[in-house]
Tab-separated table of C-alpha atoms and ligand atoms in Angstrom:
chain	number	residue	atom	x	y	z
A	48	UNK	CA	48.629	2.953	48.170
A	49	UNK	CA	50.187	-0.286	46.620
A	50	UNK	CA	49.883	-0.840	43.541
A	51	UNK	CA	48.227	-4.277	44.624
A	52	UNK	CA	45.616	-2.279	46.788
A	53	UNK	CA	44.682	-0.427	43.976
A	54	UNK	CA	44.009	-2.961	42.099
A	55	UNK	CA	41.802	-5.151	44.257
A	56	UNK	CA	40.218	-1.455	44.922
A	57	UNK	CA	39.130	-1.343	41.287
A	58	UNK	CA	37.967	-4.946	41.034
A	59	UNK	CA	36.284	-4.242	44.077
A	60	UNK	CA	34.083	-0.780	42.538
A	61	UNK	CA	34.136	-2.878	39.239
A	62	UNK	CA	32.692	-5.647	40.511
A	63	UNK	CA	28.764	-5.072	39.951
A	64	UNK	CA	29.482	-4.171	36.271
A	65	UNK	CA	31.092	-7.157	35.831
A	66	UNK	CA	28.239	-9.175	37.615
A	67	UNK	CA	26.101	-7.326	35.106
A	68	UNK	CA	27.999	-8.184	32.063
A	69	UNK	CA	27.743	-11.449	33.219
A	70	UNK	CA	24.193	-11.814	33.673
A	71	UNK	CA	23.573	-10.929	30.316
A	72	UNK	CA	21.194	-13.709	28.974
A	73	UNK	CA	21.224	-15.057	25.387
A	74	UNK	CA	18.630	-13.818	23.093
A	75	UNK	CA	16.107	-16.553	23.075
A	76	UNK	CA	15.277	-18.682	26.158
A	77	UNK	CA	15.103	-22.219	25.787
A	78	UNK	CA	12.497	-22.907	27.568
A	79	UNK	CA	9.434	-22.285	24.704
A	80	UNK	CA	6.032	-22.650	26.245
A	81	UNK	CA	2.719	-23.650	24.675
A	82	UNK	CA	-0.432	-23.615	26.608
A	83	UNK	CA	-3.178	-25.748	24.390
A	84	UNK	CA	-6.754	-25.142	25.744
A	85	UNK	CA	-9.358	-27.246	25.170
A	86	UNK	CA	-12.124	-25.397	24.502
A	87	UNK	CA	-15.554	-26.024	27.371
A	88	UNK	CA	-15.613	-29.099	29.283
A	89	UNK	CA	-17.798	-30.362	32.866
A	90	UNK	CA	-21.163	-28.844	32.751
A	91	UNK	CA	-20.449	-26.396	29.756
A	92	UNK	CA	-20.338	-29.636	26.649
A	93	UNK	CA	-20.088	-27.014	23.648
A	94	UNK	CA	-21.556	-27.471	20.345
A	95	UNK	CA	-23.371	-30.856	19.830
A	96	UNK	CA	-25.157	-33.210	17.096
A	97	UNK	CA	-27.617	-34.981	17.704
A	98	UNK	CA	-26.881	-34.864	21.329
A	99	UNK	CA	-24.111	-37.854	20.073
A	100	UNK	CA	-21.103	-35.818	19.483
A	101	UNK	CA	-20.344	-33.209	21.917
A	102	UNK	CA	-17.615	-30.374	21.220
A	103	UNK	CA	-15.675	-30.846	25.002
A	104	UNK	CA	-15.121	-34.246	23.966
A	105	UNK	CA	-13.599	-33.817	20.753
A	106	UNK	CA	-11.518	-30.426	21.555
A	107	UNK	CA	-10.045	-32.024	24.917
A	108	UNK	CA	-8.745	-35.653	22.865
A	109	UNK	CA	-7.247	-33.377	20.309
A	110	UNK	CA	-5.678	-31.020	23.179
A	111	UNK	CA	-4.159	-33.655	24.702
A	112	UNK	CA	-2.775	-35.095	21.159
A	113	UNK	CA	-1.270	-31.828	20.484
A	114	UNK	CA	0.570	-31.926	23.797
A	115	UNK	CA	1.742	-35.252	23.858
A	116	UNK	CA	3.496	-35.047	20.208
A	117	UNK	CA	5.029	-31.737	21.172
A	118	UNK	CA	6.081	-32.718	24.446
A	119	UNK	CA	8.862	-35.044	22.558
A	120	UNK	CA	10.470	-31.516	21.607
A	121	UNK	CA	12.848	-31.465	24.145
A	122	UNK	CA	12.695	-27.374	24.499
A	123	UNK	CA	9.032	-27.079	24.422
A	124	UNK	CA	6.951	-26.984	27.449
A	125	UNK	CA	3.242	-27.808	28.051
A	126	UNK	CA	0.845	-26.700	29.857
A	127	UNK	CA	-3.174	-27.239	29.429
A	128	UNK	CA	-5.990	-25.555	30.678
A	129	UNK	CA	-7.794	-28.978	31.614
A	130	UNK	CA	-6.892	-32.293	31.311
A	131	UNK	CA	-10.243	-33.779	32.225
A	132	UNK	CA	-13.839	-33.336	31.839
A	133	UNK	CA	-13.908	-30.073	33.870
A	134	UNK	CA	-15.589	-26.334	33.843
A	135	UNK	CA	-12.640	-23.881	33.425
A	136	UNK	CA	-13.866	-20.335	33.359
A	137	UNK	CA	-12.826	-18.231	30.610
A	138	UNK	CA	-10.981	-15.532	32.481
A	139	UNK	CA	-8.720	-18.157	34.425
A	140	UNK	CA	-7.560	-19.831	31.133
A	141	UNK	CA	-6.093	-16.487	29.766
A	142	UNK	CA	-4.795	-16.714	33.287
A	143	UNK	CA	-3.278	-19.747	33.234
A	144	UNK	CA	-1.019	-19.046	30.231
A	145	UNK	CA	-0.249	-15.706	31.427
A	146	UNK	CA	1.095	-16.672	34.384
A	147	UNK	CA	2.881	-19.933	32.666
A	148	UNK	CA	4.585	-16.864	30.908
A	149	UNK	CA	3.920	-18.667	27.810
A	150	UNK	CA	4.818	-17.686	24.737
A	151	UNK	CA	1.751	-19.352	22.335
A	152	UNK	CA	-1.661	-19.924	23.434
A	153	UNK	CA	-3.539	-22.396	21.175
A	154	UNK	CA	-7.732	-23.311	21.818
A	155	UNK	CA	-9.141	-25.819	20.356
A	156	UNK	CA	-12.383	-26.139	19.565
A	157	UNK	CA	-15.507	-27.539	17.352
A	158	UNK	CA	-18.339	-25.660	14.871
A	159	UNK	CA	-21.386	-26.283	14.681
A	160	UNK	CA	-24.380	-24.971	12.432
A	161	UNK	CA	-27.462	-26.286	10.976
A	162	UNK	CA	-26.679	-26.589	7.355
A	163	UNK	CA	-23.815	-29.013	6.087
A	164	UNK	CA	-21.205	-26.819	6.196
A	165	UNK	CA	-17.356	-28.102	6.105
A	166	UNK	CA	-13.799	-27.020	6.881
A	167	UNK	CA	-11.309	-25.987	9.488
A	168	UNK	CA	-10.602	-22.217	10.229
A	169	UNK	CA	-8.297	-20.492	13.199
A	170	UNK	CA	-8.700	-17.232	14.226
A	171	UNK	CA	-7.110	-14.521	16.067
A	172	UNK	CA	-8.550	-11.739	17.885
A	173	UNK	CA	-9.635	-8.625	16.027
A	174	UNK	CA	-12.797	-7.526	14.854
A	175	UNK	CA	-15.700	-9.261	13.484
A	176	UNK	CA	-15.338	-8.806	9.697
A	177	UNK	CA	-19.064	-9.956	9.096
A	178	UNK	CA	-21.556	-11.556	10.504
A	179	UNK	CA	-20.412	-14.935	10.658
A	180	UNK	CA	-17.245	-14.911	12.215
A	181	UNK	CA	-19.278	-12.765	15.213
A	182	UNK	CA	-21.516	-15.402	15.422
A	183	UNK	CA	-18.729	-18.062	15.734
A	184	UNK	CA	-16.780	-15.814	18.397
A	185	UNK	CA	-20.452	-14.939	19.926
A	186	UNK	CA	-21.648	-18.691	20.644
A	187	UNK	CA	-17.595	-19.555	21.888
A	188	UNK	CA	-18.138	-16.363	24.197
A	189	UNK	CA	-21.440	-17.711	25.422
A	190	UNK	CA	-19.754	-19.538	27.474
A	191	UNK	CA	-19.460	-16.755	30.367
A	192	UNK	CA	-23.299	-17.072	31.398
A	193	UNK	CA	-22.187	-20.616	33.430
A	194	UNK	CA	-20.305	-19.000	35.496
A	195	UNK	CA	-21.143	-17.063	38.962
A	196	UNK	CA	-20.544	-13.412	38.856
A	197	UNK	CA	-19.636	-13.025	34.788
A	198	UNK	CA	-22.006	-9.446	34.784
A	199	UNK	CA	-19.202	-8.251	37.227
A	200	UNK	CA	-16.118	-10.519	35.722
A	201	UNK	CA	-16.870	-9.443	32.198
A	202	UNK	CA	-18.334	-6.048	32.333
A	203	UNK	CA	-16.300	-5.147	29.800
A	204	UNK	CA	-17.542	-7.104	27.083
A	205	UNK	CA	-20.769	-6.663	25.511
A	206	UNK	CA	-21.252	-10.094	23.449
A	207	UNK	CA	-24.567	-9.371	21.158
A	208	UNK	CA	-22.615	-6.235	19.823
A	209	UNK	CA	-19.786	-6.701	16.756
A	210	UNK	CA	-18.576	-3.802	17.661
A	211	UNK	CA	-17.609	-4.267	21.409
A	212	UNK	CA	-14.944	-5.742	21.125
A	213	UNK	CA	-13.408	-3.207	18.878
A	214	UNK	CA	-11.394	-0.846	21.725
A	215	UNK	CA	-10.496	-3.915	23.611
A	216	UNK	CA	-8.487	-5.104	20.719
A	217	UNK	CA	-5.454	-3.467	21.788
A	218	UNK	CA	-4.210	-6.079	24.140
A	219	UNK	CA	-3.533	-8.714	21.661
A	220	UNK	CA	-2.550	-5.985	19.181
A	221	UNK	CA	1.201	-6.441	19.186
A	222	UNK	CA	1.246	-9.888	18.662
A	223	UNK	CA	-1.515	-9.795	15.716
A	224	UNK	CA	1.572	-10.553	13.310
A	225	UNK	CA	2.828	-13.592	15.247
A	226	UNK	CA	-0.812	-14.816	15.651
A	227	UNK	CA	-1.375	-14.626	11.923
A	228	UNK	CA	1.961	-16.540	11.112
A	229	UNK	CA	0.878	-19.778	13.303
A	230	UNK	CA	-2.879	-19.853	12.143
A	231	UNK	CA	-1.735	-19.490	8.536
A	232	UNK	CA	0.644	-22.168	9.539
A	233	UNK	CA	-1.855	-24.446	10.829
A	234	UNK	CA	-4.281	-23.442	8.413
A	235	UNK	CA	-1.506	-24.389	5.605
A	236	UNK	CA	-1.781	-27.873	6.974
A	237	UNK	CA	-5.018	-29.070	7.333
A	238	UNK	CA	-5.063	-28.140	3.548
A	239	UNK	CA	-1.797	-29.555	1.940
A	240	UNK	CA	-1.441	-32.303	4.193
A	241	UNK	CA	-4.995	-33.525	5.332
A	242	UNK	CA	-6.417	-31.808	2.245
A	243	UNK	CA	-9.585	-30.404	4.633
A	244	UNK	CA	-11.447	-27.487	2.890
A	245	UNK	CA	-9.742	-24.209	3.964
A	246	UNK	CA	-11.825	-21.815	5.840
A	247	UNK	CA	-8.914	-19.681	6.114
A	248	UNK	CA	-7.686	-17.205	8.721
A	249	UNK	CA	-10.062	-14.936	10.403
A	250	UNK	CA	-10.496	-12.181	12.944
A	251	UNK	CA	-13.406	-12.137	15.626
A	252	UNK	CA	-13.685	-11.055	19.146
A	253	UNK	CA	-13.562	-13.716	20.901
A	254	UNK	CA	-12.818	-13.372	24.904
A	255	UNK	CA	-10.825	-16.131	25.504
A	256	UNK	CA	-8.461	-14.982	23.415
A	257	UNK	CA	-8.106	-11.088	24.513
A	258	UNK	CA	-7.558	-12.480	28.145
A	259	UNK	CA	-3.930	-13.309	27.195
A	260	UNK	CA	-0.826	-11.704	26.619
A	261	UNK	CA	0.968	-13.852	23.652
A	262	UNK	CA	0.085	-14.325	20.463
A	263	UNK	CA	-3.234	-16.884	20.545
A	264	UNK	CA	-4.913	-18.841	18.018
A	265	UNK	CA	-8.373	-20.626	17.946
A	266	UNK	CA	-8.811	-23.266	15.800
A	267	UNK	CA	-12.293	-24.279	15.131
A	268	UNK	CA	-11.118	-27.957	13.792
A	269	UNK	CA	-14.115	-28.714	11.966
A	270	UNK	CA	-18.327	-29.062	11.790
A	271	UNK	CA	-19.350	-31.644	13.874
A	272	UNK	CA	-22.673	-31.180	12.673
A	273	UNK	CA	-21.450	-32.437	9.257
A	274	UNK	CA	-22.533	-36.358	8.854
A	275	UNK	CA	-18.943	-36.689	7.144
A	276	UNK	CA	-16.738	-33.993	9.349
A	277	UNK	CA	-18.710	-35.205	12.173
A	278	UNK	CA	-17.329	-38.053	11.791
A	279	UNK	CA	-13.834	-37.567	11.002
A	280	UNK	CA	-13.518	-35.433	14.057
A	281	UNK	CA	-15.256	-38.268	16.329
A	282	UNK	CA	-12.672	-40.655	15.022
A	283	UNK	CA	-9.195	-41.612	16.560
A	284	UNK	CA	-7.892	-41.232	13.086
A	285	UNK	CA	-9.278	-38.025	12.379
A	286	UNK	CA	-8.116	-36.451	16.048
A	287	UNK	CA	-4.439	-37.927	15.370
A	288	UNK	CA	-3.965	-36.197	12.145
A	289	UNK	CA	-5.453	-32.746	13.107
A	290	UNK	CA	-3.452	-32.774	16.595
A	291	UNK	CA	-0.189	-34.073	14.117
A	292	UNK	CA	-1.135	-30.748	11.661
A	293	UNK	CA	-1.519	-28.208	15.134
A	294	UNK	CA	1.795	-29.440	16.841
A	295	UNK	CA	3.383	-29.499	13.500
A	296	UNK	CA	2.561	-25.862	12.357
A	297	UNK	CA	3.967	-24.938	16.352
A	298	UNK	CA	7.298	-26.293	15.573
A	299	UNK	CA	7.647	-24.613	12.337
A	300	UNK	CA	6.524	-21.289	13.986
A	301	UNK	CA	9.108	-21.848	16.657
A	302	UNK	CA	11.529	-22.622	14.249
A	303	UNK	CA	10.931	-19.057	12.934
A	304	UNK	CA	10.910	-17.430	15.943
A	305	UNK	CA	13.763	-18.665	17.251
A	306	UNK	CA	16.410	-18.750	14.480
A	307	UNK	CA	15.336	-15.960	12.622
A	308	UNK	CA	14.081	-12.707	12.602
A	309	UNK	CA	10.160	-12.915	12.522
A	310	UNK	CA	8.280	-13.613	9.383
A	311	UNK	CA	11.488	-15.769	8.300
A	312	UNK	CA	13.642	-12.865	7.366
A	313	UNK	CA	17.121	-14.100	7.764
A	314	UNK	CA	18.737	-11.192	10.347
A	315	UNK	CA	21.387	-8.859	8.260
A	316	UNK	CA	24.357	-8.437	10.005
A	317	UNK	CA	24.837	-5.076	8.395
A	318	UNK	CA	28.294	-4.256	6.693
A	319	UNK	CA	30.376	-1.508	8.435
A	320	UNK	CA	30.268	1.111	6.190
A	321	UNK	CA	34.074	3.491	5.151
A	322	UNK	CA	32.594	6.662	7.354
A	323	UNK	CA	31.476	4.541	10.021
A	324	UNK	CA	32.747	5.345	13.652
A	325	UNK	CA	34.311	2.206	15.137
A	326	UNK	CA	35.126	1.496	18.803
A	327	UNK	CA	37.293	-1.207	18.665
A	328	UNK	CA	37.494	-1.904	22.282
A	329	UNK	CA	34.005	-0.592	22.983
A	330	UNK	CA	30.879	-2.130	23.162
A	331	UNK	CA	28.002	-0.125	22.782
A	332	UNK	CA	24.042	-0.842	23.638
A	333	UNK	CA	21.009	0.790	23.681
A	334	UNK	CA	19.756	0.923	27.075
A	335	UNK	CA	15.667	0.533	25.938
A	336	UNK	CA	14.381	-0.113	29.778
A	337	UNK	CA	15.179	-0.459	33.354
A	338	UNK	CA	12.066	-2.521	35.061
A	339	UNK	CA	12.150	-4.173	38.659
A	340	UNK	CA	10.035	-7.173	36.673
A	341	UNK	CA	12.377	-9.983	35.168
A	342	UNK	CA	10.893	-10.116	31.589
A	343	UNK	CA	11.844	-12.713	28.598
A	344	UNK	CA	14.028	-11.369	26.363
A	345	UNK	CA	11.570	-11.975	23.833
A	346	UNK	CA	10.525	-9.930	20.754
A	347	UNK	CA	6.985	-9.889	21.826
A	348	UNK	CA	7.972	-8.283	24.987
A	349	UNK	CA	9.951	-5.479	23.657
A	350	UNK	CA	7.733	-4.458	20.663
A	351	UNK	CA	9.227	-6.091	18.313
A	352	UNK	CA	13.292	-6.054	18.736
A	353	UNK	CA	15.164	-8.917	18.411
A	354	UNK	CA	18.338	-9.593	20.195
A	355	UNK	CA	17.419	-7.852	23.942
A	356	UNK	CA	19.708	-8.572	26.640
A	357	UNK	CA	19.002	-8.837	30.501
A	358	UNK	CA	21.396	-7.530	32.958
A	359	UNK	CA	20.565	-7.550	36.683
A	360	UNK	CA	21.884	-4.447	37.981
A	361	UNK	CA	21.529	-3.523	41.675
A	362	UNK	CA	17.559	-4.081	42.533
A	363	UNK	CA	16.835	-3.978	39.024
A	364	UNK	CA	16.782	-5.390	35.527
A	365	UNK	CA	18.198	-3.197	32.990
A	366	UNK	CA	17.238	-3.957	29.089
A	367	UNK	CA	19.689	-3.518	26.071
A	368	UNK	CA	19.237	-3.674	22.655
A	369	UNK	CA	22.310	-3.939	20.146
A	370	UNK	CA	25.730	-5.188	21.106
A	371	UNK	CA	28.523	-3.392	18.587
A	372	UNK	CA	31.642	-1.575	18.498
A	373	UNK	CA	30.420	0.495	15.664
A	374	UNK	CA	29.051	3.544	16.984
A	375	UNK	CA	27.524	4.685	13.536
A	376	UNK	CA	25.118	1.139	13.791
A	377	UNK	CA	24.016	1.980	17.598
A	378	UNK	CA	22.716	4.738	16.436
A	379	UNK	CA	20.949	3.596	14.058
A	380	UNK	CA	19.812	1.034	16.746
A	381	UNK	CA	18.460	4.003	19.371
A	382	UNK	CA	17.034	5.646	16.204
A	383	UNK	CA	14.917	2.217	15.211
A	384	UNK	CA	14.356	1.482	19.353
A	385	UNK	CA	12.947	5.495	19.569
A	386	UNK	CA	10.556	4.716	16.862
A	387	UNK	CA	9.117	1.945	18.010
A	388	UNK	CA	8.233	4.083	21.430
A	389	UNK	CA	11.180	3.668	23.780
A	390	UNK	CA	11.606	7.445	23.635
A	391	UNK	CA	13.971	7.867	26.825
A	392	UNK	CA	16.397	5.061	25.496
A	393	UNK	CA	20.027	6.142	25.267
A	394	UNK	CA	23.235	4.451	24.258
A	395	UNK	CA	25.707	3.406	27.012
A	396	UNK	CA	28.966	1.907	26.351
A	397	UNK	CA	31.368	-1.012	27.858
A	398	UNK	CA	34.782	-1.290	28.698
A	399	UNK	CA	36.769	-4.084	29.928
A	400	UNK	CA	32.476	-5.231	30.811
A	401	UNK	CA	32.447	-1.958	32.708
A	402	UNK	CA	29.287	0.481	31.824
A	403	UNK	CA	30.712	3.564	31.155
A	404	UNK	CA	29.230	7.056	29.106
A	405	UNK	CA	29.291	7.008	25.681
A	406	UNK	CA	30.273	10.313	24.996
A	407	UNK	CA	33.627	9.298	26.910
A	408	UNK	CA	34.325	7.339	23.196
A	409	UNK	CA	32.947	9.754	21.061
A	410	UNK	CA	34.669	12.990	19.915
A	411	UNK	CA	31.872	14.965	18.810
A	412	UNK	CA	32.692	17.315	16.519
B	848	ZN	ZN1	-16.223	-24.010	21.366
């Protein structure tokens, strides 16, 4: 053969590797989506006082606040529940975000109770730590019993019990930590910058919430059954500046997310070390998953690990996780990925953006 021939002959076998290379995809997508549900709405009104001030009302006007300021974020995407006075059941507005792939799911919604209580709190899913969070989540779930076939829908669920909830916690398990960090965030605001009494952030099982799979908050904005509160939530003023405190604590979170490794840990590019093993024309990953479903390459997805590249590879999508010449650090990478349950991950190695075996680098002695 000609030397010519034998070259388009190896760009030719090449070819998908290089395709694959290619396809790689940063590690965070632009495209950041935040579904904001407003909590009841048509024949389901909420929480009321005096009949005057009814919870759909309030929870859609600040829904829609929250959307509009964070629309003007050019890389974040909205996407509500309802938009009007309408019944949404509870199942279909998990589904809504899930399918939206989203990547925060924020309710909002309105206390009630017969005493003058005061103050904002958020939760996140988990369990009812006493009785008065499980009442909170247990009126919100109440909900269900407007709509046709909930015994079948939400057989699951057992709503006078605390404890039902507790082995269907797993779902939103994973993204518990990411959950926290926005309701603190939020919570952080109403108090330093609207200087509302702090309720703080709390577990309960509520349904909405264990329906999705991102990390959700509900924010129960305030007692409308508070002459003052009451008020102050029925007021343009008072929706403006808790919709300017949500959208605010979102871009922060996002902020976090995005640029740095979670919880606002700056990554460490760690140092290579003298007894390292360095590849210098190498590239090494840790091949974590091979899935025919296109997933975001976010940390949420993969338990936790930042950094995950996509690679389309024949009919399907092949995950990696590190991207080094320094052999010694991959395996520290398959050792962390292993840990974290990805027990069949192995490293693979590139050359020239072709995937080639590892071991063909690595003298082993
Ligand atoms: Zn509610």
């Amino acid at each position: 053969m000609r030397t010519t021939t034998i070259y388009i002959l190896v760009f030719l076998i090449t070819l998908p590797f290089q395709r694959a290379l290619a396809n790689l995809k940063p590690v965070d997508s632009k495209r950041f989506v935040v579904v904001i549900d407003a909590g009841h709405g048509g024949k389901d009104p909420g929480k009321n006082a005096r009949g005057a001030i009814l919870e759909k009302d309030i929870a859609l006007k600040i829904a829609l606040l929250i959307g509009e300021e964070l629309q003007k974020q050019k890389d974040i995407e909205i996407v509500y529940t309802r938009k009007t006075d309408v019944f949404v059941e509870l199942d279909e507005r998990g589904a809504i975000a899930n399918r939206a792939e989203a990547d925060l799911f924020i309710s909002v919604h309105c206390n009630a109770h017969n005493s003058q209580a005061s103050g904002a709190e958020t939760y996140v899913l988990g369990l009812h730590r006493n009785k008065t969070n499980f009442e909170v989540a247990k009126a919100e779930n109440e909900v269900i019993y407007l709509e046709d076939n909930y015994e079948e829908k939400y057989a699951q669920y057992n709503l006078n019990s605390p404890e039902s909830l507790i082995g269907l916690t797993l779902m939103q398990e994973e993204f518990l930590d990411q959950s926290i960090q926005l309701a603190s965030y939020v919570q952080d605001n109403f108090r330093q910058k609207l200087h509302r009494k702090d309720r703080s952030v709390k577990q309960a099982g509520f349904v909405v919430l264990h329906q999705t799979v991102m990390p959700s908050i509900l924010i129960e904005t305030g007692f409308i059954t508070n002459t003052e509160e009451g008020r102050y939530l029925n007021s343009s003023k008072g929706q403006r500046d808790i919709a300017h405190a949500v959208a605010q604590a979102v871009v922060k979170y996002k902020e976090n997310v995005t640029t740095n490794d979670f919880l606002g840990v700056k990554k460490v590019v760690p140092a290579v070390e003298v007894n390292d093993v360095v590849v210098k024309d190498a590239i090494f990953k840790v091949q974590i998953a091979a899935s025919s479903r296109s997933l975001e390459t976010k940390p949420y997805n993969f338990k936790g690990l930042r950094g995950i590249q996509r690679s389309k590879e024949g009919k399907l999508y092949k995950y990696y996780y590190g991207d080094t010449s320094n052999y010694t650090e991959i395996e520290r990478m398959l050792r962390e990925a292993k840990a974290k349950g990805y027990t069949t991950a192995y490293i693979v190695a590139f050359k020239n953006g072709i995937k080639q075996n590892a071991n063909d680098f690595i003298n082993k002695s």
